[in-house]
Amino acid sequence: MRITEVTETTTRRAPTFGEPLLGAHMSIAGGVDRAIERGREVGCRTLQIFVRNNMQWASRPLSDQEVRRFDELRAVTGISPIVAHDSYLINLASTDTVCYRKSMRTFREELERCEILGIPCLVTHPGACLTSTEEDGLRRIADSLNELLNRTRGYRIQVCLETAAGQGTNVGYRFEHLARILDRVNQKDRVGICIDTCHIFAAGYDIRTPEGYEQTLESFHRILGIDRVRVIHANDSKKGLGCRVDRHQHIGEGFIGLEGFRCLVNDRRFEHVPKILETPKGRDMKADVENLQLLRSLVLPSPVVKRQTIDE
Ligand code: MN
Ligand code: MN
Ligand code: ZN
């Protein structure tokens, strides 16, 4: 997708300070730096990218020029933070020797790329237990993370475990699963959580109403702690509550609906947490523009604090 195809949106004003920390996942086709240009086009304040082709094990190294452009553009646009998502092929719970080795090597490469790019967190799907029990899978994921964190000691990058929808044999669809992994991790300060609204809803957490939203967050806080949340994926769900199917939908057009997202964008606890769209995209980036506008429109005006003057 080339930038020239979206000239329609290039006249948008730059996001101003004080607006909610909203952004979208952007393609790195043509280089990681191009994702920032795309993000700027649609009015992102924050971004998520893949740091390599996410559907292939092999990838070309980052070029110096690409890294320099990335740094420059980030500084110029003020888009921050820029977070990363790991490759879909990686499975840290794999019991297949070949797949496991490839997963570990690729994940480590991704951590290195993030470090080079100054990316603060790498969001990862915990893993799938194709042949083992969930319990074994969770243990295996934690052990894999321990090894990866050991081998990258001193790196600033944090791994963010993403809440899962529970499709197929994927684990991480209960907050308790992620807590089980965290319990076993040695360098806990290097592991955070990414909440995906579509995934938790598909997993059975009802965030459609203020009451349901609050209950879900209370449970999250009890089990994992709100302060662990580094990234939020703001996606509506194409399927119903508890369906365990991972299908993202445009904001307000799925089964979660606008009320749930109103709770999210007005939640002061997540004021500084990047909220990233992973909603369907068409040939141009119009859908991102519209979803971002819709989310912004849900933000309630902050209460006006009356200035007291000496005269009063
Ligand atoms: Mn994900
Ligand atoms: Mn997600
Ligand atoms: Zn998903």
PDB file of C-alpha atoms and ligand atoms in Angstrom:
ATOM      1  CA  MET A   1       0.000   0.000   0.000  1.00  0.00           C
ATOM      2  CA  ARG A   2       1.541   3.282  -1.059  1.00  0.00           C
ATOM      3  CA  ILE A   3       1.072   6.564   0.723  1.00  0.00           C
ATOM      4  CA  THR A   4       0.118   8.259  -2.547  1.00  0.00           C
ATOM      5  CA  GLU A   5      -3.081   6.234  -2.557  1.00  0.00           C
ATOM      6  CA  VAL A   6      -4.407   8.009   0.484  1.00  0.00           C
ATOM      7  CA  THR A   7      -4.010  11.654  -0.442  1.00  0.00           C
ATOM      8  CA  GLU A   8      -7.614  12.135   0.633  1.00  0.00           C
ATOM      9  CA  THR A   9      -6.556  11.953   4.225  1.00  0.00           C
ATOM     10  CA  THR A  10      -3.334  13.920   4.062  1.00  0.00           C
ATOM     11  CA  THR A  11      -4.983  17.210   4.965  1.00  0.00           C
ATOM     12  CA  ARG A  12      -5.900  15.986   8.430  1.00  0.00           C
ATOM     13  CA  ARG A  13      -4.566  18.160  11.185  1.00  0.00           C
ATOM     14  CA  ALA A  14      -1.820  16.727  13.350  1.00  0.00           C
ATOM     15  CA  PRO A  15      -3.114  15.327  16.634  1.00  0.00           C
ATOM     16  CA  THR A  16      -2.769  17.842  19.397  1.00  0.00           C
ATOM     17  CA  PHE A  17      -1.496  17.359  22.911  1.00  0.00           C
ATOM     18  CA  GLY A  18      -4.172  16.263  25.343  1.00  0.00           C
ATOM     19  CA  GLU A  19      -5.975  14.012  22.898  1.00  0.00           C
ATOM     20  CA  PRO A  20      -6.381  10.369  23.847  1.00  0.00           C
ATOM     21  CA  LEU A  21      -3.399   8.120  23.141  1.00  0.00           C
ATOM     22  CA  LEU A  22      -4.862   6.370  20.087  1.00  0.00           C
ATOM     23  CA  GLY A  23      -3.231   4.718  17.124  1.00  0.00           C
ATOM     24  CA  ALA A  24      -3.296   1.721  14.840  1.00  0.00           C
ATOM     25  CA  HIS A  25      -1.237  -1.191  13.633  1.00  0.00           C
ATOM     26  CA  MET A  26       0.579  -0.059  10.496  1.00  0.00           C
ATOM     27  CA  SER A  27       2.199  -1.961   7.643  1.00  0.00           C
ATOM     28  CA  ILE A  28       6.004  -1.910   7.336  1.00  0.00           C
ATOM     29  CA  ALA A  29       5.940  -2.664   3.588  1.00  0.00           C
ATOM     30  CA  GLY A  30       8.837  -0.692   2.113  1.00  0.00           C
ATOM     31  CA  GLY A  31      10.646  -0.408   5.461  1.00  0.00           C
ATOM     32  CA  VAL A  32       9.830   0.083   9.150  1.00  0.00           C
ATOM     33  CA  ASP A  33      10.084   3.859   8.682  1.00  0.00           C
ATOM     34  CA  ARG A  34       7.175   3.771   6.240  1.00  0.00           C
ATOM     35  CA  ALA A  35       4.854   2.684   9.057  1.00  0.00           C
ATOM     36  CA  ILE A  36       5.393   6.032  10.783  1.00  0.00           C
ATOM     37  CA  GLU A  37       4.495   7.902   7.593  1.00  0.00           C
ATOM     38  CA  ARG A  38       1.343   5.829   7.299  1.00  0.00           C
ATOM     39  CA  GLY A  39       0.492   6.472  10.928  1.00  0.00           C
ATOM     40  CA  ARG A  40       0.925  10.195  10.454  1.00  0.00           C
ATOM     41  CA  GLU A  41      -1.425  10.107   7.449  1.00  0.00           C
ATOM     42  CA  VAL A  42      -4.288   8.735   9.489  1.00  0.00           C
ATOM     43  CA  GLY A  43      -3.670  10.813  12.604  1.00  0.00           C
ATOM     44  CA  CYS A  44      -2.092   8.269  14.954  1.00  0.00           C
ATOM     45  CA  ARG A  45      -0.508   9.468  18.198  1.00  0.00           C
ATOM     46  CA  THR A  46       0.897   5.984  18.817  1.00  0.00           C
ATOM     47  CA  LEU A  47       1.617   2.964  16.602  1.00  0.00           C
ATOM     48  CA  GLN A  48       2.137  -0.746  16.466  1.00  0.00           C
ATOM     49  CA  ILE A  49       4.289  -2.486  13.863  1.00  0.00           C
ATOM     50  CA  PHE A  50       5.754  -5.874  13.052  1.00  0.00           C
ATOM     51  CA  VAL A  51       9.541  -5.669  13.111  1.00  0.00           C
ATOM     52  CA  ARG A  52       9.807  -8.218  10.273  1.00  0.00           C
ATOM     53  CA  ASN A  53       7.587 -10.042   7.811  1.00  0.00           C
ATOM     54  CA  ASN A  54       5.121 -11.697  10.165  1.00  0.00           C
ATOM     55  CA  MET A  55       4.227 -14.667   7.962  1.00  0.00           C
ATOM     56  CA  GLN A  56       7.738 -15.926   7.130  1.00  0.00           C
ATOM     57  CA  TRP A  57      10.501 -17.318   9.312  1.00  0.00           C
ATOM     58  CA  ALA A  58      13.252 -15.739   7.213  1.00  0.00           C
ATOM     59  CA  SER A  59      13.675 -11.985   6.976  1.00  0.00           C
ATOM     60  CA  ARG A  60      16.195  -9.483   5.719  1.00  0.00           C
ATOM     61  CA  PRO A  61      18.128  -7.487   8.311  1.00  0.00           C
ATOM     62  CA  LEU A  62      17.154  -3.890   9.104  1.00  0.00           C
ATOM     63  CA  SER A  63      19.199  -1.453   7.042  1.00  0.00           C
ATOM     64  CA  ASP A  64      21.068   1.396   8.760  1.00  0.00           C
ATOM     65  CA  GLN A  65      19.236   3.884   6.603  1.00  0.00           C
ATOM     66  CA  GLU A  66      15.879   2.438   7.577  1.00  0.00           C
ATOM     67  CA  VAL A  67      16.750   2.655  11.280  1.00  0.00           C
ATOM     68  CA  ARG A  68      17.959   6.250  10.913  1.00  0.00           C
ATOM     69  CA  ARG A  69      14.785   7.254   9.046  1.00  0.00           C
ATOM     70  CA  PHE A  70      12.717   5.509  11.720  1.00  0.00           C
ATOM     71  CA  ASP A  71      14.410   7.503  14.513  1.00  0.00           C
ATOM     72  CA  GLU A  72      14.087  10.764  12.612  1.00  0.00           C
ATOM     73  CA  LEU A  73      10.438  10.296  11.733  1.00  0.00           C
ATOM     74  CA  ARG A  74       9.546   9.294  15.258  1.00  0.00           C
ATOM     75  CA  ALA A  75      11.160  12.469  16.567  1.00  0.00           C
ATOM     76  CA  VAL A  76       9.588  14.707  13.910  1.00  0.00           C
ATOM     77  CA  THR A  77       6.065  13.305  14.192  1.00  0.00           C
ATOM     78  CA  GLY A  78       6.091  12.878  17.977  1.00  0.00           C
ATOM     79  CA  ILE A  79       4.327   9.552  17.500  1.00  0.00           C
ATOM     80  CA  SER A  80       5.076   7.681  20.699  1.00  0.00           C
ATOM     81  CA  PRO A  81       5.238   5.048  21.918  1.00  0.00           C
ATOM     82  CA  ILE A  82       5.770   2.834  18.902  1.00  0.00           C
ATOM     83  CA  VAL A  83       5.229  -0.740  20.022  1.00  0.00           C
ATOM     84  CA  ALA A  84       5.807  -4.012  18.194  1.00  0.00           C
ATOM     85  CA  HIS A  85       3.864  -7.234  17.704  1.00  0.00           C
ATOM     86  CA  ASP A  86       5.604 -10.563  17.258  1.00  0.00           C
ATOM     87  CA  SER A  87       5.316 -12.836  14.229  1.00  0.00           C
ATOM     88  CA  TYR A  88       2.244 -15.056  14.051  1.00  0.00           C
ATOM     89  CA  LEU A  89       4.421 -18.123  13.428  1.00  0.00           C
ATOM     90  CA  ILE A  90       6.071 -17.993  16.833  1.00  0.00           C
ATOM     91  CA  ASN A  91       4.785 -20.484  19.390  1.00  0.00           C
ATOM     92  CA  LEU A  92       6.685 -20.487  22.678  1.00  0.00           C
ATOM     93  CA  ALA A  93       4.573 -23.428  23.861  1.00  0.00           C
ATOM     94  CA  SER A  94       5.447 -25.677  20.943  1.00  0.00           C
ATOM     95  CA  THR A  95       6.483 -29.254  21.720  1.00  0.00           C
ATOM     96  CA  ASP A  96       7.730 -29.794  18.162  1.00  0.00           C
ATOM     97  CA  THR A  97      11.522 -29.444  18.288  1.00  0.00           C
ATOM     98  CA  VAL A  98      11.870 -27.758  14.917  1.00  0.00           C
ATOM     99  CA  CYS A  99       9.027 -25.281  15.472  1.00  0.00           C
ATOM    100  CA  TYR A 100      10.227 -24.577  19.012  1.00  0.00           C
ATOM    101  CA  ARG A 101      13.799 -23.802  17.892  1.00  0.00           C
ATOM    102  CA  LYS A 102      12.577 -21.552  15.104  1.00  0.00           C
ATOM    103  CA  SER A 103      10.221 -19.796  17.499  1.00  0.00           C
ATOM    104  CA  MET A 104      12.966 -19.125  20.028  1.00  0.00           C
ATOM    105  CA  ARG A 105      15.433 -17.912  17.402  1.00  0.00           C
ATOM    106  CA  THR A 106      12.860 -15.668  15.738  1.00  0.00           C
ATOM    107  CA  PHE A 107      11.593 -14.236  19.013  1.00  0.00           C
ATOM    108  CA  ARG A 108      15.132 -13.413  20.068  1.00  0.00           C
ATOM    109  CA  GLU A 109      15.760 -11.720  16.709  1.00  0.00           C
ATOM    110  CA  GLU A 110      12.617  -9.674  17.225  1.00  0.00           C
ATOM    111  CA  LEU A 111      13.757  -8.594  20.688  1.00  0.00           C
ATOM    112  CA  GLU A 112      17.054  -7.497  19.127  1.00  0.00           C
ATOM    113  CA  ARG A 113      15.291  -5.559  16.381  1.00  0.00           C
ATOM    114  CA  CYS A 114      13.086  -3.833  18.940  1.00  0.00           C
ATOM    115  CA  GLU A 115      16.162  -2.886  20.937  1.00  0.00           C
ATOM    116  CA  ILE A 116      17.820  -1.403  17.839  1.00  0.00           C
ATOM    117  CA  LEU A 117      14.661   0.577  17.062  1.00  0.00           C
ATOM    118  CA  GLY A 118      14.167   1.773  20.639  1.00  0.00           C
ATOM    119  CA  ILE A 119      10.794   0.041  20.866  1.00  0.00           C
ATOM    120  CA  PRO A 120       9.665  -0.346  24.498  1.00  0.00           C
ATOM    121  CA  CYS A 121       7.497  -3.448  24.180  1.00  0.00           C
ATOM    122  CA  LEU A 122       6.952  -6.486  22.053  1.00  0.00           C
ATOM    123  CA  VAL A 123       3.394  -7.798  22.238  1.00  0.00           C
ATOM    124  CA  THR A 124       3.191 -11.569  21.951  1.00  0.00           C
ATOM    125  CA  HIS A 125       0.499 -14.205  21.747  1.00  0.00           C
ATOM    126  CA  PRO A 126       1.336 -16.513  24.663  1.00  0.00           C
ATOM    127  CA  GLY A 127       1.129 -19.715  22.600  1.00  0.00           C
ATOM    128  CA  ALA A 128      -0.866 -22.711  21.469  1.00  0.00           C
ATOM    129  CA  CYS A 129      -0.865 -26.147  23.082  1.00  0.00           C
ATOM    130  CA  LEU A 130      -1.331 -28.379  20.066  1.00  0.00           C
ATOM    131  CA  THR A 131      -0.259 -31.584  21.774  1.00  0.00           C
ATOM    132  CA  SER A 132       0.098 -30.752  25.463  1.00  0.00           C
ATOM    133  CA  THR A 133      -2.254 -29.794  28.294  1.00  0.00           C
ATOM    134  CA  GLU A 134      -2.850 -26.103  29.020  1.00  0.00           C
ATOM    135  CA  GLU A 135      -0.959 -26.485  32.278  1.00  0.00           C
ATOM    136  CA  ASP A 136       2.122 -27.855  30.483  1.00  0.00           C
ATOM    137  CA  GLY A 137       1.804 -25.186  27.821  1.00  0.00           C
ATOM    138  CA  LEU A 138       1.759 -22.334  30.342  1.00  0.00           C
ATOM    139  CA  ARG A 139       4.823 -23.759  32.081  1.00  0.00           C
ATOM    140  CA  ARG A 140       6.611 -24.126  28.757  1.00  0.00           C
ATOM    141  CA  ILE A 141       5.847 -20.512  27.792  1.00  0.00           C
ATOM    142  CA  ALA A 142       7.220 -19.231  31.101  1.00  0.00           C
ATOM    143  CA  ASP A 143      10.383 -21.340  30.722  1.00  0.00           C
ATOM    144  CA  SER A 144      10.860 -20.067  27.158  1.00  0.00           C
ATOM    145  CA  LEU A 145      10.474 -16.492  28.357  1.00  0.00           C
ATOM    146  CA  ASN A 146      12.989 -17.056  31.142  1.00  0.00           C
ATOM    147  CA  GLU A 147      15.524 -18.293  28.617  1.00  0.00           C
ATOM    148  CA  LEU A 148      14.852 -15.405  26.223  1.00  0.00           C
ATOM    149  CA  LEU A 149      15.041 -12.782  28.970  1.00  0.00           C
ATOM    150  CA  ASN A 150      18.253 -14.351  30.272  1.00  0.00           C
ATOM    151  CA  ARG A 151      19.839 -14.182  26.855  1.00  0.00           C
ATOM    152  CA  THR A 152      18.854 -10.532  26.452  1.00  0.00           C
ATOM    153  CA  ARG A 153      19.854  -9.318  29.901  1.00  0.00           C
ATOM    154  CA  GLY A 154      20.190  -5.541  30.029  1.00  0.00           C
ATOM    155  CA  TYR A 155      17.823  -4.931  27.120  1.00  0.00           C
ATOM    156  CA  ARG A 156      15.182  -2.298  27.783  1.00  0.00           C
ATOM    157  CA  ILE A 157      12.538  -4.132  25.782  1.00  0.00           C
ATOM    158  CA  GLN A 158       9.595  -5.590  27.695  1.00  0.00           C
ATOM    159  CA  VAL A 159       7.612  -8.610  26.541  1.00  0.00           C
ATOM    160  CA  CYS A 160       3.854  -7.985  26.668  1.00  0.00           C
ATOM    161  CA  LEU A 161       1.700 -11.080  26.957  1.00  0.00           C
ATOM    162  CA  GLU A 162      -1.531 -10.532  25.061  1.00  0.00           C
ATOM    163  CA  THR A 163      -4.871 -11.746  26.362  1.00  0.00           C
ATOM    164  CA  ALA A 164      -6.137 -14.431  23.974  1.00  0.00           C
ATOM    165  CA  ALA A 165      -9.569 -15.218  22.544  1.00  0.00           C
ATOM    166  CA  GLY A 166      -9.078 -18.913  23.277  1.00  0.00           C
ATOM    167  CA  GLN A 167      -9.448 -20.002  19.691  1.00  0.00           C
ATOM    168  CA  GLY A 168      -8.238 -23.536  18.984  1.00  0.00           C
ATOM    169  CA  THR A 169      -5.603 -24.582  21.517  1.00  0.00           C
ATOM    170  CA  ASN A 170      -4.416 -21.053  22.327  1.00  0.00           C
ATOM    171  CA  VAL A 171      -3.841 -20.332  26.005  1.00  0.00           C
ATOM    172  CA  GLY A 172      -4.099 -16.943  27.686  1.00  0.00           C
ATOM    173  CA  TYR A 173      -7.889 -16.618  27.445  1.00  0.00           C
ATOM    174  CA  ARG A 174      -8.247 -16.443  31.239  1.00  0.00           C
ATOM    175  CA  PHE A 175      -6.456 -13.751  33.233  1.00  0.00           C
ATOM    176  CA  GLU A 176      -5.345 -16.625  35.482  1.00  0.00           C
ATOM    177  CA  HIS A 177      -3.381 -18.150  32.593  1.00  0.00           C
ATOM    178  CA  LEU A 178      -1.256 -15.023  32.253  1.00  0.00           C
ATOM    179  CA  ALA A 179      -0.810 -14.892  36.034  1.00  0.00           C
ATOM    180  CA  ARG A 180       0.412 -18.501  35.963  1.00  0.00           C
ATOM    181  CA  ILE A 181       3.055 -17.545  33.372  1.00  0.00           C
ATOM    182  CA  LEU A 182       4.076 -14.407  35.278  1.00  0.00           C
ATOM    183  CA  ASP A 183       4.436 -16.358  38.531  1.00  0.00           C
ATOM    184  CA  ARG A 184       7.087 -18.524  36.935  1.00  0.00           C
ATOM    185  CA  VAL A 185       8.982 -15.704  35.178  1.00  0.00           C
ATOM    186  CA  ASN A 186      12.191 -14.594  36.933  1.00  0.00           C
ATOM    187  CA  GLN A 187      12.620 -11.079  35.546  1.00  0.00           C
ATOM    188  CA  LYS A 188       9.063  -9.940  36.216  1.00  0.00           C
ATOM    189  CA  ASP A 189       9.834  -6.273  35.586  1.00  0.00           C
ATOM    190  CA  ARG A 190      10.473  -7.180  31.945  1.00  0.00           C
ATOM    191  CA  VAL A 191       7.021  -8.630  31.351  1.00  0.00           C
ATOM    192  CA  GLY A 192       3.836  -6.612  30.868  1.00  0.00           C
ATOM    193  CA  ILE A 193       0.327  -7.311  29.605  1.00  0.00           C
ATOM    194  CA  CYS A 194      -1.552  -6.287  26.477  1.00  0.00           C
ATOM    195  CA  ILE A 195      -5.347  -6.294  26.769  1.00  0.00           C
ATOM    196  CA  ASP A 196      -7.133  -6.983  23.486  1.00  0.00           C
ATOM    197  CA  THR A 197     -10.805  -5.971  23.833  1.00  0.00           C
ATOM    198  CA  CYS A 198     -11.983  -8.349  21.093  1.00  0.00           C
ATOM    199  CA  HIS A 199     -10.069 -11.257  22.589  1.00  0.00           C
ATOM    200  CA  ILE A 200     -11.261 -10.828  26.191  1.00  0.00           C
ATOM    201  CA  PHE A 201     -14.849 -10.415  24.961  1.00  0.00           C
ATOM    202  CA  ALA A 202     -14.595 -13.543  22.813  1.00  0.00           C
ATOM    203  CA  ALA A 203     -13.127 -15.284  25.852  1.00  0.00           C
ATOM    204  CA  GLY A 204     -16.221 -14.443  27.883  1.00  0.00           C
ATOM    205  CA  TYR A 205     -15.441 -11.151  29.665  1.00  0.00           C
ATOM    206  CA  ASP A 206     -18.475  -8.930  29.095  1.00  0.00           C
ATOM    207  CA  ILE A 207     -17.318  -5.348  28.563  1.00  0.00           C
ATOM    208  CA  ARG A 208     -20.481  -4.120  26.786  1.00  0.00           C
ATOM    209  CA  THR A 209     -21.815  -2.082  29.715  1.00  0.00           C
ATOM    210  CA  PRO A 210     -20.193   0.138  32.355  1.00  0.00           C
ATOM    211  CA  GLU A 211     -21.018  -2.513  34.995  1.00  0.00           C
ATOM    212  CA  GLY A 212     -19.533  -5.362  32.959  1.00  0.00           C
ATOM    213  CA  TYR A 213     -16.508  -3.279  32.030  1.00  0.00           C
ATOM    214  CA  GLU A 214     -15.856  -2.403  35.677  1.00  0.00           C
ATOM    215  CA  GLN A 215     -16.293  -6.003  36.824  1.00  0.00           C
ATOM    216  CA  THR A 216     -13.867  -7.222  34.171  1.00  0.00           C
ATOM    217  CA  LEU A 217     -11.296  -4.641  35.180  1.00  0.00           C
ATOM    218  CA  GLU A 218     -11.714  -5.464  38.865  1.00  0.00           C
ATOM    219  CA  SER A 219     -11.055  -9.089  38.116  1.00  0.00           C
ATOM    220  CA  PHE A 220      -8.076  -8.164  35.943  1.00  0.00           C
ATOM    221  CA  HIS A 221      -6.662  -6.011  38.717  1.00  0.00           C
ATOM    222  CA  ARG A 222      -7.108  -8.714  41.329  1.00  0.00           C
ATOM    223  CA  ILE A 223      -5.389 -11.360  39.201  1.00  0.00           C
ATOM    224  CA  LEU A 224      -2.755  -9.402  37.251  1.00  0.00           C
ATOM    225  CA  GLY A 225      -2.720  -5.772  38.398  1.00  0.00           C
ATOM    226  CA  ILE A 226      -3.775  -2.818  36.245  1.00  0.00           C
ATOM    227  CA  ASP A 227      -0.236  -1.415  36.463  1.00  0.00           C
ATOM    228  CA  ARG A 228       0.995  -4.320  34.289  1.00  0.00           C
ATOM    229  CA  VAL A 229      -0.965  -3.072  31.267  1.00  0.00           C
ATOM    230  CA  ARG A 230       1.417  -1.626  28.670  1.00  0.00           C
ATOM    231  CA  VAL A 231      -0.724  -1.786  25.530  1.00  0.00           C
ATOM    232  CA  ILE A 232      -4.428  -2.036  24.721  1.00  0.00           C
ATOM    233  CA  HIS A 233      -5.701  -3.399  21.416  1.00  0.00           C
ATOM    234  CA  ALA A 234      -8.987  -1.653  20.686  1.00  0.00           C
ATOM    235  CA  ASN A 235     -10.962  -4.001  18.446  1.00  0.00           C
ATOM    236  CA  ASP A 236     -14.665  -4.738  18.255  1.00  0.00           C
ATOM    237  CA  SER A 237     -15.661  -8.399  17.853  1.00  0.00           C
ATOM    238  CA  LYS A 238     -17.357  -9.964  14.828  1.00  0.00           C
ATOM    239  CA  LYS A 239     -18.627 -12.803  17.014  1.00  0.00           C
ATOM    240  CA  GLY A 240     -20.564 -12.965  20.253  1.00  0.00           C
ATOM    241  CA  LEU A 241     -19.596 -13.033  23.924  1.00  0.00           C
ATOM    242  CA  GLY A 242     -17.676 -16.165  24.877  1.00  0.00           C
ATOM    243  CA  CYS A 243     -17.503 -17.504  21.308  1.00  0.00           C
ATOM    244  CA  ARG A 244     -13.729 -18.092  21.590  1.00  0.00           C
ATOM    245  CA  VAL A 245     -13.351 -16.969  17.985  1.00  0.00           C
ATOM    246  CA  ASP A 246     -10.777 -14.297  17.113  1.00  0.00           C
ATOM    247  CA  ARG A 247     -12.406 -12.034  14.488  1.00  0.00           C
ATOM    248  CA  HIS A 248     -11.876  -8.282  14.740  1.00  0.00           C
ATOM    249  CA  GLN A 249     -14.534  -5.786  13.658  1.00  0.00           C
ATOM    250  CA  HIS A 250     -14.713  -2.013  13.177  1.00  0.00           C
ATOM    251  CA  ILE A 251     -15.401  -0.077  16.385  1.00  0.00           C
ATOM    252  CA  GLY A 252     -19.122  -0.016  17.165  1.00  0.00           C
ATOM    253  CA  GLU A 253     -20.012  -2.451  14.394  1.00  0.00           C
ATOM    254  CA  GLY A 254     -19.396  -5.619  16.347  1.00  0.00           C
ATOM    255  CA  PHE A 255     -20.838  -7.340  19.399  1.00  0.00           C
ATOM    256  CA  ILE A 256     -19.041  -5.143  21.935  1.00  0.00           C
ATOM    257  CA  GLY A 257     -20.576  -1.895  20.707  1.00  0.00           C
ATOM    258  CA  LEU A 258     -19.874   1.752  21.421  1.00  0.00           C
ATOM    259  CA  GLU A 259     -20.707   1.722  25.135  1.00  0.00           C
ATOM    260  CA  GLY A 260     -17.813  -0.604  25.949  1.00  0.00           C
ATOM    261  CA  PHE A 261     -15.380   1.574  24.001  1.00  0.00           C
ATOM    262  CA  ARG A 262     -16.724   4.693  25.695  1.00  0.00           C
ATOM    263  CA  CYS A 263     -15.744   3.112  29.021  1.00  0.00           C
ATOM    264  CA  LEU A 264     -12.297   2.324  27.647  1.00  0.00           C
ATOM    265  CA  VAL A 265     -11.351   5.695  26.142  1.00  0.00           C
ATOM    266  CA  ASN A 266     -12.560   7.537  29.252  1.00  0.00           C
ATOM    267  CA  ASP A 267     -10.787   5.246  31.694  1.00  0.00           C
ATOM    268  CA  ARG A 268      -8.240   7.446  33.477  1.00  0.00           C
ATOM    269  CA  ARG A 269      -6.295   4.377  34.564  1.00  0.00           C
ATOM    270  CA  PHE A 270      -5.340   3.873  30.926  1.00  0.00           C
ATOM    271  CA  GLU A 271      -4.705   7.522  30.097  1.00  0.00           C
ATOM    272  CA  HIS A 272      -1.041   6.865  29.315  1.00  0.00           C
ATOM    273  CA  VAL A 273      -1.501   3.402  27.832  1.00  0.00           C
ATOM    274  CA  PRO A 274      -1.386   3.283  24.021  1.00  0.00           C
ATOM    275  CA  LYS A 275      -4.708   2.143  22.551  1.00  0.00           C
ATOM    276  CA  ILE A 276      -4.111   0.527  19.175  1.00  0.00           C
ATOM    277  CA  LEU A 277      -6.599  -0.434  16.471  1.00  0.00           C
ATOM    278  CA  GLU A 278      -6.201  -3.816  14.783  1.00  0.00           C
ATOM    279  CA  THR A 279      -9.456  -3.487  12.887  1.00  0.00           C
ATOM    280  CA  PRO A 280      -9.978  -4.493   9.235  1.00  0.00           C
ATOM    281  CA  LYS A 281      -8.377  -2.251   6.608  1.00  0.00           C
ATOM    282  CA  GLY A 282      -9.467  -1.695   3.037  1.00  0.00           C
ATOM    283  CA  ARG A 283      -7.223  -0.782   0.116  1.00  0.00           C
ATOM    284  CA  ASP A 284      -6.699   2.707   1.511  1.00  0.00           C
ATOM    285  CA  MET A 285      -6.494   3.675   5.178  1.00  0.00           C
ATOM    286  CA  LYS A 286      -9.927   5.273   5.383  1.00  0.00           C
ATOM    287  CA  ALA A 287     -11.177   2.657   7.829  1.00  0.00           C
ATOM    288  CA  ASP A 288      -8.429   3.570  10.302  1.00  0.00           C
ATOM    289  CA  VAL A 289      -9.266   7.259  10.001  1.00  0.00           C
ATOM    290  CA  GLU A 290     -12.931   6.524  10.688  1.00  0.00           C
ATOM    291  CA  ASN A 291     -12.304   4.169  13.600  1.00  0.00           C
ATOM    292  CA  LEU A 292      -9.916   6.658  15.197  1.00  0.00           C
ATOM    293  CA  GLN A 293     -12.405   9.497  14.744  1.00  0.00           C
ATOM    294  CA  LEU A 294     -15.139   7.389  16.266  1.00  0.00           C
ATOM    295  CA  LEU A 295     -13.025   6.520  19.306  1.00  0.00           C
ATOM    296  CA  ARG A 296     -12.070  10.186  19.749  1.00  0.00           C
ATOM    297  CA  SER A 297     -15.727  11.203  19.569  1.00  0.00           C
ATOM    298  CA  LEU A 298     -16.454   8.957  22.558  1.00  0.00           C
ATOM    299  CA  VAL A 299     -14.116  10.897  24.830  1.00  0.00           C
ATOM    300  CA  LEU A 300     -16.149  12.910  27.311  1.00  0.00           C
ATOM    301  CA  PRO A 301     -15.036  16.477  27.935  1.00  0.00           C
ATOM    302  CA  SER A 302     -12.881  16.583  31.043  1.00  0.00           C
ATOM    303  CA  PRO A 303     -14.548  18.397  33.936  1.00  0.00           C
ATOM    304  CA  VAL A 304     -13.763  22.112  33.819  1.00  0.00           C
ATOM    305  CA  VAL A 305     -11.848  23.217  36.872  1.00  0.00           C
ATOM    306  CA  LYS A 306     -12.828  26.775  37.729  1.00  0.00           C
ATOM    307  CA  ARG A 307      -9.809  28.986  38.202  1.00  0.00           C
ATOM    308  CA  GLN A 308      -9.964  30.961  41.410  1.00  0.00           C
ATOM    309  CA  THR A 309      -8.525  34.447  41.219  1.00  0.00           C
ATOM    310  CA  ILE A 310      -7.241  36.468  44.138  1.00  0.00           C
ATOM    311  CA  ASP A 311     -10.134  38.901  43.727  1.00  0.00           C
ATOM    312  CA  GLU A 312     -12.762  36.234  44.442  1.00  0.00           C
TER     313      GLU A 312
HETATM  314 MN    MN B   1      -2.125 -10.012  18.796  1.00  0.00          MN
HETATM  315 MN    MN B   2      -4.559  -8.023  19.436  1.00  0.00          MN
HETATM  316 ZN    ZN B   3      -7.066 -10.987  17.466  1.00  0.00          ZN
END
